[in-house]
Amino acid sequence: MNPMEKNGWSPLPHSHEDLERTRKQPDTPQTRAPTYQLAWTDEEFMTRRELRAVRLQLELLKPEMILAERGIRSTVVMFGGARLPEPGGEAWAAKNEVQKKNLEANSKYYQEARNFAQLCSKQSAISNYEEFVVVTGGGPGVMEAGNRGAADVDAPSIGLNIVLPHEQAPNIYVTPELCFNFHYFAIRKMHFVMRAKAVAVFPGGFGTMDEFFETLTLIQTGRMERVPIILFGKEFWQKAINLDYLAEQGTISPGDQDIIEYADTADEAWDIISRFYEL
């Protein structure tokens, strides 16, 4: 469909029409000059420091428009460690034998993440995949398990990848047309929570904790509606963080710990969501 037919008639040429016209122009020193390129097709210009505000806007708009066009209204967010292996898989991130042992023991959460994504996706199917769509960071470990669980039941899932200094490719289970890539962490984080009806947090490291605490802060300060925040692995998280201690010290209010709930299995976590939304 011609964009004009979809978005309404205009007497002015659409940008894609002018782009095609420039591609058909004679090859001369003038048309090859960087200054002659249409501004939005000039990568060197678009990546200049002065264009940061424009790039921020584009990173917000592109996924927002695509998800809206797809009809996706709500998501279930899955945070968790990229280093957790599949049960029986290699603990590739281990730096010593202690880490190898613990990563292998925590691989059970890969399977629980996969199971949990299956349950979310089965619920999502009822709405023709407009509600409770699984979204992950698009990488390996728990993220892979989440997208894989959705794929197990032939459901779409979203991957919000980000460019990192070390190579990170999207896992093969993300729905290709819902696989996004970000430069700005801040915009990526916005997309995680903008449609979130629930947030499941699996064992992980700095990145997982960053995403978890940011979500907690949004809810605690009233900047985000209360949704189920579920920590998978009560033993792990009670050793990793001590919210009761923060409450005792007065750095959070008594009861702020109650924003979160714990689950050890996918069924327990889905029961929390089901009760919250009276499904």
PDB file of C-alpha atoms in Angstrom:
ATOM      1  CA  MET A   1       0.000   0.000   0.000  1.00  0.00           C
ATOM      2  CA  ASN A   2       1.189   3.471  -0.873  1.00  0.00           C
ATOM      3  CA  PRO A   3       1.925   5.362   2.389  1.00  0.00           C
ATOM      4  CA  MET A   4      -0.296   8.189   1.167  1.00  0.00           C
ATOM      5  CA  GLU A   5      -3.252   5.826   0.882  1.00  0.00           C
ATOM      6  CA  LYS A   6      -2.661   4.625   4.439  1.00  0.00           C
ATOM      7  CA  ASN A   7      -1.880   7.913   6.155  1.00  0.00           C
ATOM      8  CA  GLY A   8      -4.069  10.286   4.156  1.00  0.00           C
ATOM      9  CA  TRP A   9      -3.601  12.280   0.976  1.00  0.00           C
ATOM     10  CA  SER A  10      -1.124  15.122   0.798  1.00  0.00           C
ATOM     11  CA  PRO A  11      -0.327  17.444  -2.099  1.00  0.00           C
ATOM     12  CA  LEU A  12       3.343  17.356  -1.063  1.00  0.00           C
ATOM     13  CA  PRO A  13       5.709  14.554  -2.119  1.00  0.00           C
ATOM     14  CA  HIS A  14       6.271  11.865   0.482  1.00  0.00           C
ATOM     15  CA  SER A  15       9.831  11.443   1.735  1.00  0.00           C
ATOM     16  CA  HIS A  16      10.138   7.962   0.237  1.00  0.00           C
ATOM     17  CA  GLU A  17       9.267   9.391  -3.190  1.00  0.00           C
ATOM     18  CA  ASP A  18      12.014  11.985  -3.013  1.00  0.00           C
ATOM     19  CA  LEU A  19      14.438   9.327  -1.826  1.00  0.00           C
ATOM     20  CA  GLU A  20      13.710   7.277  -4.935  1.00  0.00           C
ATOM     21  CA  ARG A  21      14.175  10.368  -7.114  1.00  0.00           C
ATOM     22  CA  THR A  22      17.618  11.076  -5.657  1.00  0.00           C
ATOM     23  CA  ARG A  23      18.702   7.493  -6.366  1.00  0.00           C
ATOM     24  CA  LYS A  24      17.865   7.972 -10.039  1.00  0.00           C
ATOM     25  CA  GLN A  25      19.852  11.178 -10.472  1.00  0.00           C
ATOM     26  CA  PRO A  26      23.088  11.230 -12.526  1.00  0.00           C
ATOM     27  CA  ASP A  27      26.280  10.158 -10.790  1.00  0.00           C
ATOM     28  CA  THR A  28      28.352  13.346 -10.563  1.00  0.00           C
ATOM     29  CA  PRO A  29      30.795  14.842  -8.060  1.00  0.00           C
ATOM     30  CA  GLN A  30      27.939  17.004  -6.851  1.00  0.00           C
ATOM     31  CA  THR A  31      25.462  14.159  -6.237  1.00  0.00           C
ATOM     32  CA  ARG A  32      28.212  12.108  -4.538  1.00  0.00           C
ATOM     33  CA  ALA A  33      29.024  14.926  -2.108  1.00  0.00           C
ATOM     34  CA  PRO A  34      27.969  14.190   1.499  1.00  0.00           C
ATOM     35  CA  THR A  35      26.302  17.588   1.690  1.00  0.00           C
ATOM     36  CA  TYR A  36      23.929  16.616  -1.115  1.00  0.00           C
ATOM     37  CA  GLN A  37      22.524  13.565   0.701  1.00  0.00           C
ATOM     38  CA  LEU A  38      19.083  13.881   2.208  1.00  0.00           C
ATOM     39  CA  ALA A  39      19.718  14.539   5.884  1.00  0.00           C
ATOM     40  CA  TRP A  40      18.011  11.412   7.227  1.00  0.00           C
ATOM     41  CA  THR A  41      19.912   9.114   4.816  1.00  0.00           C
ATOM     42  CA  ASP A  42      23.305  10.583   5.751  1.00  0.00           C
ATOM     43  CA  GLU A  43      24.715   8.193   8.388  1.00  0.00           C
ATOM     44  CA  GLU A  44      27.706  10.399   9.171  1.00  0.00           C
ATOM     45  CA  PHE A  45      25.405  13.332   9.807  1.00  0.00           C
ATOM     46  CA  MET A  46      22.829  11.304  11.780  1.00  0.00           C
ATOM     47  CA  THR A  47      25.523   9.978  14.137  1.00  0.00           C
ATOM     48  CA  ARG A  48      26.976  13.374  14.994  1.00  0.00           C
ATOM     49  CA  ARG A  49      26.937  14.285  18.674  1.00  0.00           C
ATOM     50  CA  GLU A  50      24.650  17.244  17.988  1.00  0.00           C
ATOM     51  CA  LEU A  51      21.961  14.845  16.667  1.00  0.00           C
ATOM     52  CA  ARG A  52      21.679  12.907  19.944  1.00  0.00           C
ATOM     53  CA  ALA A  53      18.240  14.336  20.726  1.00  0.00           C
ATOM     54  CA  VAL A  54      16.970  13.202  17.327  1.00  0.00           C
ATOM     55  CA  ARG A  55      18.397   9.705  17.786  1.00  0.00           C
ATOM     56  CA  LEU A  56      16.785   9.427  21.210  1.00  0.00           C
ATOM     57  CA  GLN A  57      13.447  10.313  19.673  1.00  0.00           C
ATOM     58  CA  LEU A  58      13.903   7.818  16.846  1.00  0.00           C
ATOM     59  CA  GLU A  59      14.761   4.999  19.257  1.00  0.00           C
ATOM     60  CA  LEU A  60      11.599   5.756  21.200  1.00  0.00           C
ATOM     61  CA  LEU A  61       9.415   6.020  18.110  1.00  0.00           C
ATOM     62  CA  LYS A  62      10.530   3.049  16.025  1.00  0.00           C
ATOM     63  CA  PRO A  63       9.612   0.223  18.459  1.00  0.00           C
ATOM     64  CA  GLU A  64       6.569   2.149  19.707  1.00  0.00           C
ATOM     65  CA  MET A  65       5.138   2.478  16.214  1.00  0.00           C
ATOM     66  CA  ILE A  66       5.868  -1.127  15.260  1.00  0.00           C
ATOM     67  CA  LEU A  67       4.400  -2.572  18.457  1.00  0.00           C
ATOM     68  CA  ALA A  68       1.316  -0.366  18.103  1.00  0.00           C
ATOM     69  CA  GLU A  69       0.841  -1.412  14.488  1.00  0.00           C
ATOM     70  CA  ARG A  70       1.111  -5.028  15.619  1.00  0.00           C
ATOM     71  CA  GLY A  71      -1.645  -4.373  18.171  1.00  0.00           C
ATOM     72  CA  ILE A  72       0.477  -5.301  21.199  1.00  0.00           C
ATOM     73  CA  ARG A  73      -1.068  -3.575  24.219  1.00  0.00           C
ATOM     74  CA  SER A  74       0.640  -5.277  27.161  1.00  0.00           C
ATOM     75  CA  THR A  75       3.670  -7.402  27.937  1.00  0.00           C
ATOM     76  CA  VAL A  76       5.209  -9.638  30.565  1.00  0.00           C
ATOM     77  CA  VAL A  77       8.798  -8.541  31.097  1.00  0.00           C
ATOM     78  CA  MET A  78      11.460 -11.142  31.847  1.00  0.00           C
ATOM     79  CA  PHE A  79      14.757  -9.948  33.321  1.00  0.00           C
ATOM     80  CA  GLY A  80      17.586 -12.296  34.212  1.00  0.00           C
ATOM     81  CA  GLY A  81      21.193 -13.282  33.795  1.00  0.00           C
ATOM     82  CA  ALA A  82      22.730 -13.723  30.359  1.00  0.00           C
ATOM     83  CA  ARG A  83      25.213 -16.202  31.858  1.00  0.00           C
ATOM     84  CA  LEU A  84      22.757 -18.829  33.084  1.00  0.00           C
ATOM     85  CA  PRO A  85      23.126 -21.964  30.947  1.00  0.00           C
ATOM     86  CA  GLU A  86      20.452 -24.342  29.800  1.00  0.00           C
ATOM     87  CA  PRO A  87      20.199 -27.405  32.105  1.00  0.00           C
ATOM     88  CA  GLY A  88      22.921 -29.772  30.980  1.00  0.00           C
ATOM     89  CA  GLY A  89      24.572 -27.019  28.956  1.00  0.00           C
ATOM     90  CA  GLU A  90      28.033 -25.550  29.332  1.00  0.00           C
ATOM     91  CA  ALA A  91      28.574 -22.888  31.997  1.00  0.00           C
ATOM     92  CA  TRP A  92      30.515 -20.818  29.452  1.00  0.00           C
ATOM     93  CA  ALA A  93      30.758 -17.724  31.652  1.00  0.00           C
ATOM     94  CA  ALA A  94      32.357 -19.457  34.644  1.00  0.00           C
ATOM     95  CA  LYS A  95      35.747 -18.057  35.641  1.00  0.00           C
ATOM     96  CA  ASN A  96      36.505 -20.731  38.239  1.00  0.00           C
ATOM     97  CA  GLU A  97      35.127 -23.997  39.609  1.00  0.00           C
ATOM     98  CA  VAL A  98      32.934 -22.299  42.211  1.00  0.00           C
ATOM     99  CA  GLN A  99      31.216 -20.214  39.545  1.00  0.00           C
ATOM    100  CA  LYS A 100      30.869 -23.260  37.315  1.00  0.00           C
ATOM    101  CA  LYS A 101      29.171 -25.218  40.092  1.00  0.00           C
ATOM    102  CA  ASN A 102      26.792 -22.356  40.960  1.00  0.00           C
ATOM    103  CA  LEU A 103      25.897 -21.518  37.374  1.00  0.00           C
ATOM    104  CA  GLU A 104      25.103 -25.162  36.707  1.00  0.00           C
ATOM    105  CA  ALA A 105      22.944 -25.282  39.850  1.00  0.00           C
ATOM    106  CA  ASN A 106      21.125 -22.108  38.809  1.00  0.00           C
ATOM    107  CA  SER A 107      20.472 -23.489  35.331  1.00  0.00           C
ATOM    108  CA  LYS A 108      17.155 -24.695  36.745  1.00  0.00           C
ATOM    109  CA  TYR A 109      15.964 -21.100  36.370  1.00  0.00           C
ATOM    110  CA  TYR A 110      16.552 -21.299  32.616  1.00  0.00           C
ATOM    111  CA  GLN A 111      13.960 -24.068  32.511  1.00  0.00           C
ATOM    112  CA  GLU A 112      11.592 -22.207  34.826  1.00  0.00           C
ATOM    113  CA  ALA A 113      11.902 -19.103  32.648  1.00  0.00           C
ATOM    114  CA  ARG A 114      11.070 -21.194  29.607  1.00  0.00           C
ATOM    115  CA  ASN A 115       8.068 -22.738  31.377  1.00  0.00           C
ATOM    116  CA  PHE A 116       6.902 -19.333  32.590  1.00  0.00           C
ATOM    117  CA  ALA A 117       7.059 -17.868  29.089  1.00  0.00           C
ATOM    118  CA  GLN A 118       4.945 -20.757  27.828  1.00  0.00           C
ATOM    119  CA  LEU A 119       2.252 -19.985  30.414  1.00  0.00           C
ATOM    120  CA  CYS A 120       2.294 -16.269  29.586  1.00  0.00           C
ATOM    121  CA  SER A 121       2.095 -16.996  25.871  1.00  0.00           C
ATOM    122  CA  LYS A 122      -0.842 -19.359  26.243  1.00  0.00           C
ATOM    123  CA  GLN A 123      -2.714 -16.560  28.002  1.00  0.00           C
ATOM    124  CA  SER A 124      -1.574 -14.158  25.298  1.00  0.00           C
ATOM    125  CA  ALA A 125      -3.112 -16.397  22.626  1.00  0.00           C
ATOM    126  CA  ILE A 126      -6.571 -15.711  24.088  1.00  0.00           C
ATOM    127  CA  SER A 127      -6.208 -12.044  23.059  1.00  0.00           C
ATOM    128  CA  ASN A 128      -4.679 -12.925  19.680  1.00  0.00           C
ATOM    129  CA  TYR A 129      -1.292 -11.980  21.110  1.00  0.00           C
ATOM    130  CA  GLU A 130      -2.229  -8.439  22.032  1.00  0.00           C
ATOM    131  CA  GLU A 131      -1.929  -8.900  25.815  1.00  0.00           C
ATOM    132  CA  PHE A 132       0.718 -10.571  28.015  1.00  0.00           C
ATOM    133  CA  VAL A 133       3.274 -10.811  25.200  1.00  0.00           C
ATOM    134  CA  VAL A 134       6.674 -11.970  26.457  1.00  0.00           C
ATOM    135  CA  VAL A 135       9.491  -9.420  26.181  1.00  0.00           C
ATOM    136  CA  THR A 136      13.150 -10.021  27.044  1.00  0.00           C
ATOM    137  CA  GLY A 137      16.474  -8.310  26.487  1.00  0.00           C
ATOM    138  CA  GLY A 138      16.919 -10.501  23.430  1.00  0.00           C
ATOM    139  CA  GLY A 139      20.234 -12.066  24.429  1.00  0.00           C
ATOM    140  CA  PRO A 140      21.359 -15.421  25.856  1.00  0.00           C
ATOM    141  CA  GLY A 141      20.640 -17.097  29.202  1.00  0.00           C
ATOM    142  CA  VAL A 142      17.317 -16.244  30.818  1.00  0.00           C
ATOM    143  CA  MET A 143      16.479 -13.974  27.897  1.00  0.00           C
ATOM    144  CA  GLU A 144      16.876 -16.847  25.465  1.00  0.00           C
ATOM    145  CA  ALA A 145      14.766 -19.064  27.717  1.00  0.00           C
ATOM    146  CA  GLY A 146      11.939 -16.510  27.684  1.00  0.00           C
ATOM    147  CA  ASN A 147      11.839 -16.156  23.915  1.00  0.00           C
ATOM    148  CA  ARG A 148      12.268 -19.908  23.555  1.00  0.00           C
ATOM    149  CA  GLY A 149       9.304 -20.618  25.806  1.00  0.00           C
ATOM    150  CA  ALA A 150       7.108 -18.416  23.642  1.00  0.00           C
ATOM    151  CA  ALA A 151       8.378 -20.142  20.514  1.00  0.00           C
ATOM    152  CA  ASP A 152       7.585 -23.530  22.094  1.00  0.00           C
ATOM    153  CA  VAL A 153       3.876 -22.687  21.870  1.00  0.00           C
ATOM    154  CA  ASP A 154       4.139 -20.863  18.518  1.00  0.00           C
ATOM    155  CA  ALA A 155       3.660 -17.452  20.104  1.00  0.00           C
ATOM    156  CA  PRO A 156       5.420 -14.214  19.154  1.00  0.00           C
ATOM    157  CA  SER A 157       7.852 -12.609  21.583  1.00  0.00           C
ATOM    158  CA  ILE A 158       9.807  -9.384  21.697  1.00  0.00           C
ATOM    159  CA  GLY A 159      13.562  -8.916  22.047  1.00  0.00           C
ATOM    160  CA  LEU A 160      15.003  -5.537  23.085  1.00  0.00           C
ATOM    161  CA  ASN A 161      18.683  -5.918  22.286  1.00  0.00           C
ATOM    162  CA  ILE A 162      21.389  -3.336  22.896  1.00  0.00           C
ATOM    163  CA  VAL A 163      24.785  -2.742  21.322  1.00  0.00           C
ATOM    164  CA  LEU A 164      27.503  -3.679  23.820  1.00  0.00           C
ATOM    165  CA  PRO A 165      31.329  -3.547  23.681  1.00  0.00           C
ATOM    166  CA  HIS A 166      31.384  -7.348  23.591  1.00  0.00           C
ATOM    167  CA  GLU A 167      29.469  -9.126  20.894  1.00  0.00           C
ATOM    168  CA  GLN A 168      25.790  -9.785  21.602  1.00  0.00           C
ATOM    169  CA  ALA A 169      23.650 -11.248  18.875  1.00  0.00           C
ATOM    170  CA  PRO A 170      19.897 -11.744  19.278  1.00  0.00           C
ATOM    171  CA  ASN A 171      18.964 -15.242  20.357  1.00  0.00           C
ATOM    172  CA  ILE A 172      17.363 -17.309  17.614  1.00  0.00           C
ATOM    173  CA  TYR A 173      13.971 -17.533  19.342  1.00  0.00           C
ATOM    174  CA  VAL A 174      13.017 -13.831  19.173  1.00  0.00           C
ATOM    175  CA  THR A 175      10.273 -13.162  16.628  1.00  0.00           C
ATOM    176  CA  PRO A 176      12.313 -11.530  13.827  1.00  0.00           C
ATOM    177  CA  GLU A 177       9.869  -8.697  13.144  1.00  0.00           C
ATOM    178  CA  LEU A 178       9.791  -7.930  16.895  1.00  0.00           C
ATOM    179  CA  CYS A 179      13.573  -7.958  17.323  1.00  0.00           C
ATOM    180  CA  PHE A 180      14.837  -4.455  18.107  1.00  0.00           C
ATOM    181  CA  ASN A 181      18.283  -3.004  18.704  1.00  0.00           C
ATOM    182  CA  PHE A 182      19.145   0.009  20.880  1.00  0.00           C
ATOM    183  CA  HIS A 183      22.038   2.360  21.399  1.00  0.00           C
ATOM    184  CA  TYR A 184      20.572   4.106  24.453  1.00  0.00           C
ATOM    185  CA  PHE A 185      19.974   2.132  27.649  1.00  0.00           C
ATOM    186  CA  ALA A 186      17.495   4.767  28.838  1.00  0.00           C
ATOM    187  CA  ILE A 187      15.148   4.341  25.868  1.00  0.00           C
ATOM    188  CA  ARG A 188      15.422   0.563  26.030  1.00  0.00           C
ATOM    189  CA  LYS A 189      14.400   0.671  29.692  1.00  0.00           C
ATOM    190  CA  MET A 190      11.379   2.802  28.825  1.00  0.00           C
ATOM    191  CA  HIS A 191      10.215   0.207  26.327  1.00  0.00           C
ATOM    192  CA  PHE A 192      10.545  -2.536  28.931  1.00  0.00           C
ATOM    193  CA  VAL A 193       8.074  -0.879  31.292  1.00  0.00           C
ATOM    194  CA  MET A 194       5.762   1.095  28.987  1.00  0.00           C
ATOM    195  CA  ARG A 195       3.489  -1.910  28.377  1.00  0.00           C
ATOM    196  CA  ALA A 196       4.431  -4.121  31.341  1.00  0.00           C
ATOM    197  CA  LYS A 197       1.579  -5.935  33.106  1.00  0.00           C
ATOM    198  CA  ALA A 198       4.048  -8.020  35.120  1.00  0.00           C
ATOM    199  CA  VAL A 199       7.795  -8.183  35.657  1.00  0.00           C
ATOM    200  CA  ALA A 200       9.561 -11.479  36.385  1.00  0.00           C
ATOM    201  CA  VAL A 201      13.141 -11.223  37.618  1.00  0.00           C
ATOM    202  CA  PHE A 202      15.399 -14.274  37.520  1.00  0.00           C
ATOM    203  CA  PRO A 203      18.857 -14.618  39.074  1.00  0.00           C
ATOM    204  CA  GLY A 204      21.320 -12.309  37.371  1.00  0.00           C
ATOM    205  CA  GLY A 205      24.020  -9.722  37.835  1.00  0.00           C
ATOM    206  CA  PHE A 206      24.429  -5.964  37.585  1.00  0.00           C
ATOM    207  CA  GLY A 207      22.203  -5.570  34.530  1.00  0.00           C
ATOM    208  CA  THR A 208      19.388  -7.603  36.059  1.00  0.00           C
ATOM    209  CA  MET A 209      19.606  -5.678  39.333  1.00  0.00           C
ATOM    210  CA  ASP A 210      19.694  -2.365  37.501  1.00  0.00           C
ATOM    211  CA  GLU A 211      16.478  -3.191  35.654  1.00  0.00           C
ATOM    212  CA  PHE A 212      14.860  -4.633  38.782  1.00  0.00           C
ATOM    213  CA  PHE A 213      15.637  -1.659  41.027  1.00  0.00           C
ATOM    214  CA  GLU A 214      14.601   0.850  38.397  1.00  0.00           C
ATOM    215  CA  THR A 215      11.206  -0.848  38.151  1.00  0.00           C
ATOM    216  CA  LEU A 216      10.926  -0.913  41.946  1.00  0.00           C
ATOM    217  CA  THR A 217      11.726   2.796  42.098  1.00  0.00           C
ATOM    218  CA  LEU A 218       9.088   3.669  39.505  1.00  0.00           C
ATOM    219  CA  ILE A 219       6.429   1.831  41.506  1.00  0.00           C
ATOM    220  CA  GLN A 220       7.625   3.084  44.905  1.00  0.00           C
ATOM    221  CA  THR A 221       7.534   6.703  43.732  1.00  0.00           C
ATOM    222  CA  GLY A 222       4.175   6.347  42.011  1.00  0.00           C
ATOM    223  CA  ARG A 223       5.606   6.935  38.556  1.00  0.00           C
ATOM    224  CA  MET A 224       4.368   3.513  37.445  1.00  0.00           C
ATOM    225  CA  GLU A 225       1.180   1.668  38.286  1.00  0.00           C
ATOM    226  CA  ARG A 226       1.471  -1.274  40.649  1.00  0.00           C
ATOM    227  CA  VAL A 227       2.018  -4.503  38.715  1.00  0.00           C
ATOM    228  CA  PRO A 228       3.235  -7.886  39.959  1.00  0.00           C
ATOM    229  CA  ILE A 229       7.000  -7.855  40.501  1.00  0.00           C
ATOM    230  CA  ILE A 230       8.086 -11.473  40.937  1.00  0.00           C
ATOM    231  CA  LEU A 231      11.543 -12.595  42.016  1.00  0.00           C
ATOM    232  CA  PHE A 232      12.313 -16.139  40.930  1.00  0.00           C
ATOM    233  CA  GLY A 233      14.438 -17.949  43.503  1.00  0.00           C
ATOM    234  CA  LYS A 234      13.712 -16.740  47.018  1.00  0.00           C
ATOM    235  CA  GLU A 235      16.921 -18.195  48.448  1.00  0.00           C
ATOM    236  CA  PHE A 236      19.048 -16.525  45.772  1.00  0.00           C
ATOM    237  CA  TRP A 237      17.479 -13.091  46.130  1.00  0.00           C
ATOM    238  CA  GLN A 238      17.365 -13.019  49.919  1.00  0.00           C
ATOM    239  CA  LYS A 239      21.117 -13.597  49.893  1.00  0.00           C
ATOM    240  CA  ALA A 240      21.782 -11.171  47.041  1.00  0.00           C
ATOM    241  CA  ILE A 241      19.768  -8.259  48.496  1.00  0.00           C
ATOM    242  CA  ASN A 242      18.341  -7.547  51.933  1.00  0.00           C
ATOM    243  CA  LEU A 243      15.329  -5.278  51.669  1.00  0.00           C
ATOM    244  CA  ASP A 244      14.365  -5.893  55.301  1.00  0.00           C
ATOM    245  CA  TYR A 245      17.715  -4.412  56.322  1.00  0.00           C
ATOM    246  CA  LEU A 246      17.028  -1.307  54.231  1.00  0.00           C
ATOM    247  CA  ALA A 247      13.655  -0.938  55.945  1.00  0.00           C
ATOM    248  CA  GLU A 248      15.274  -1.335  59.375  1.00  0.00           C
ATOM    249  CA  GLN A 249      17.806   1.358  58.480  1.00  0.00           C
ATOM    250  CA  GLY A 250      15.039   3.698  57.377  1.00  0.00           C
ATOM    251  CA  THR A 251      16.341   4.091  53.835  1.00  0.00           C
ATOM    252  CA  ILE A 252      13.068   2.672  52.491  1.00  0.00           C
ATOM    253  CA  SER A 253       9.637   2.784  54.109  1.00  0.00           C
ATOM    254  CA  PRO A 254       8.297  -0.189  56.058  1.00  0.00           C
ATOM    255  CA  GLY A 255       6.203  -2.148  53.588  1.00  0.00           C
ATOM    256  CA  ASP A 256       8.200  -1.161  50.515  1.00  0.00           C
ATOM    257  CA  GLN A 257       9.453  -4.760  50.510  1.00  0.00           C
ATOM    258  CA  ASP A 258       5.886  -5.845  49.824  1.00  0.00           C
ATOM    259  CA  ILE A 259       6.074  -4.452  46.294  1.00  0.00           C
ATOM    260  CA  ILE A 260       7.767  -7.726  45.361  1.00  0.00           C
ATOM    261  CA  GLU A 261       6.692 -11.346  45.593  1.00  0.00           C
ATOM    262  CA  TYR A 262       8.736 -14.539  45.385  1.00  0.00           C
ATOM    263  CA  ALA A 263       8.288 -17.657  43.306  1.00  0.00           C
ATOM    264  CA  ASP A 264      10.394 -20.727  42.716  1.00  0.00           C
ATOM    265  CA  THR A 265       8.418 -22.211  39.849  1.00  0.00           C
ATOM    266  CA  ALA A 266       6.629 -20.974  36.759  1.00  0.00           C
ATOM    267  CA  ASP A 267       3.286 -22.180  38.117  1.00  0.00           C
ATOM    268  CA  GLU A 268       3.731 -20.177  41.332  1.00  0.00           C
ATOM    269  CA  ALA A 269       4.603 -17.054  39.371  1.00  0.00           C
ATOM    270  CA  TRP A 270       1.679 -17.394  36.994  1.00  0.00           C
ATOM    271  CA  ASP A 271      -0.652 -17.921  39.943  1.00  0.00           C
ATOM    272  CA  ILE A 272       0.478 -14.538  41.331  1.00  0.00           C
ATOM    273  CA  ILE A 273      -0.342 -12.844  38.021  1.00  0.00           C
ATOM    274  CA  SER A 274      -3.650 -14.689  37.663  1.00  0.00           C
ATOM    275  CA  ARG A 275      -4.783 -13.627  41.125  1.00  0.00           C
ATOM    276  CA  PHE A 276      -3.677 -10.030  40.589  1.00  0.00           C
ATOM    277  CA  TYR A 277      -5.676  -9.672  37.358  1.00  0.00           C
ATOM    278  CA  GLU A 278      -8.427 -12.116  38.327  1.00  0.00           C
ATOM    279  CA  LEU A 279      -7.867 -14.097  35.142  1.00  0.00           C
TER     280      LEU A 279
END
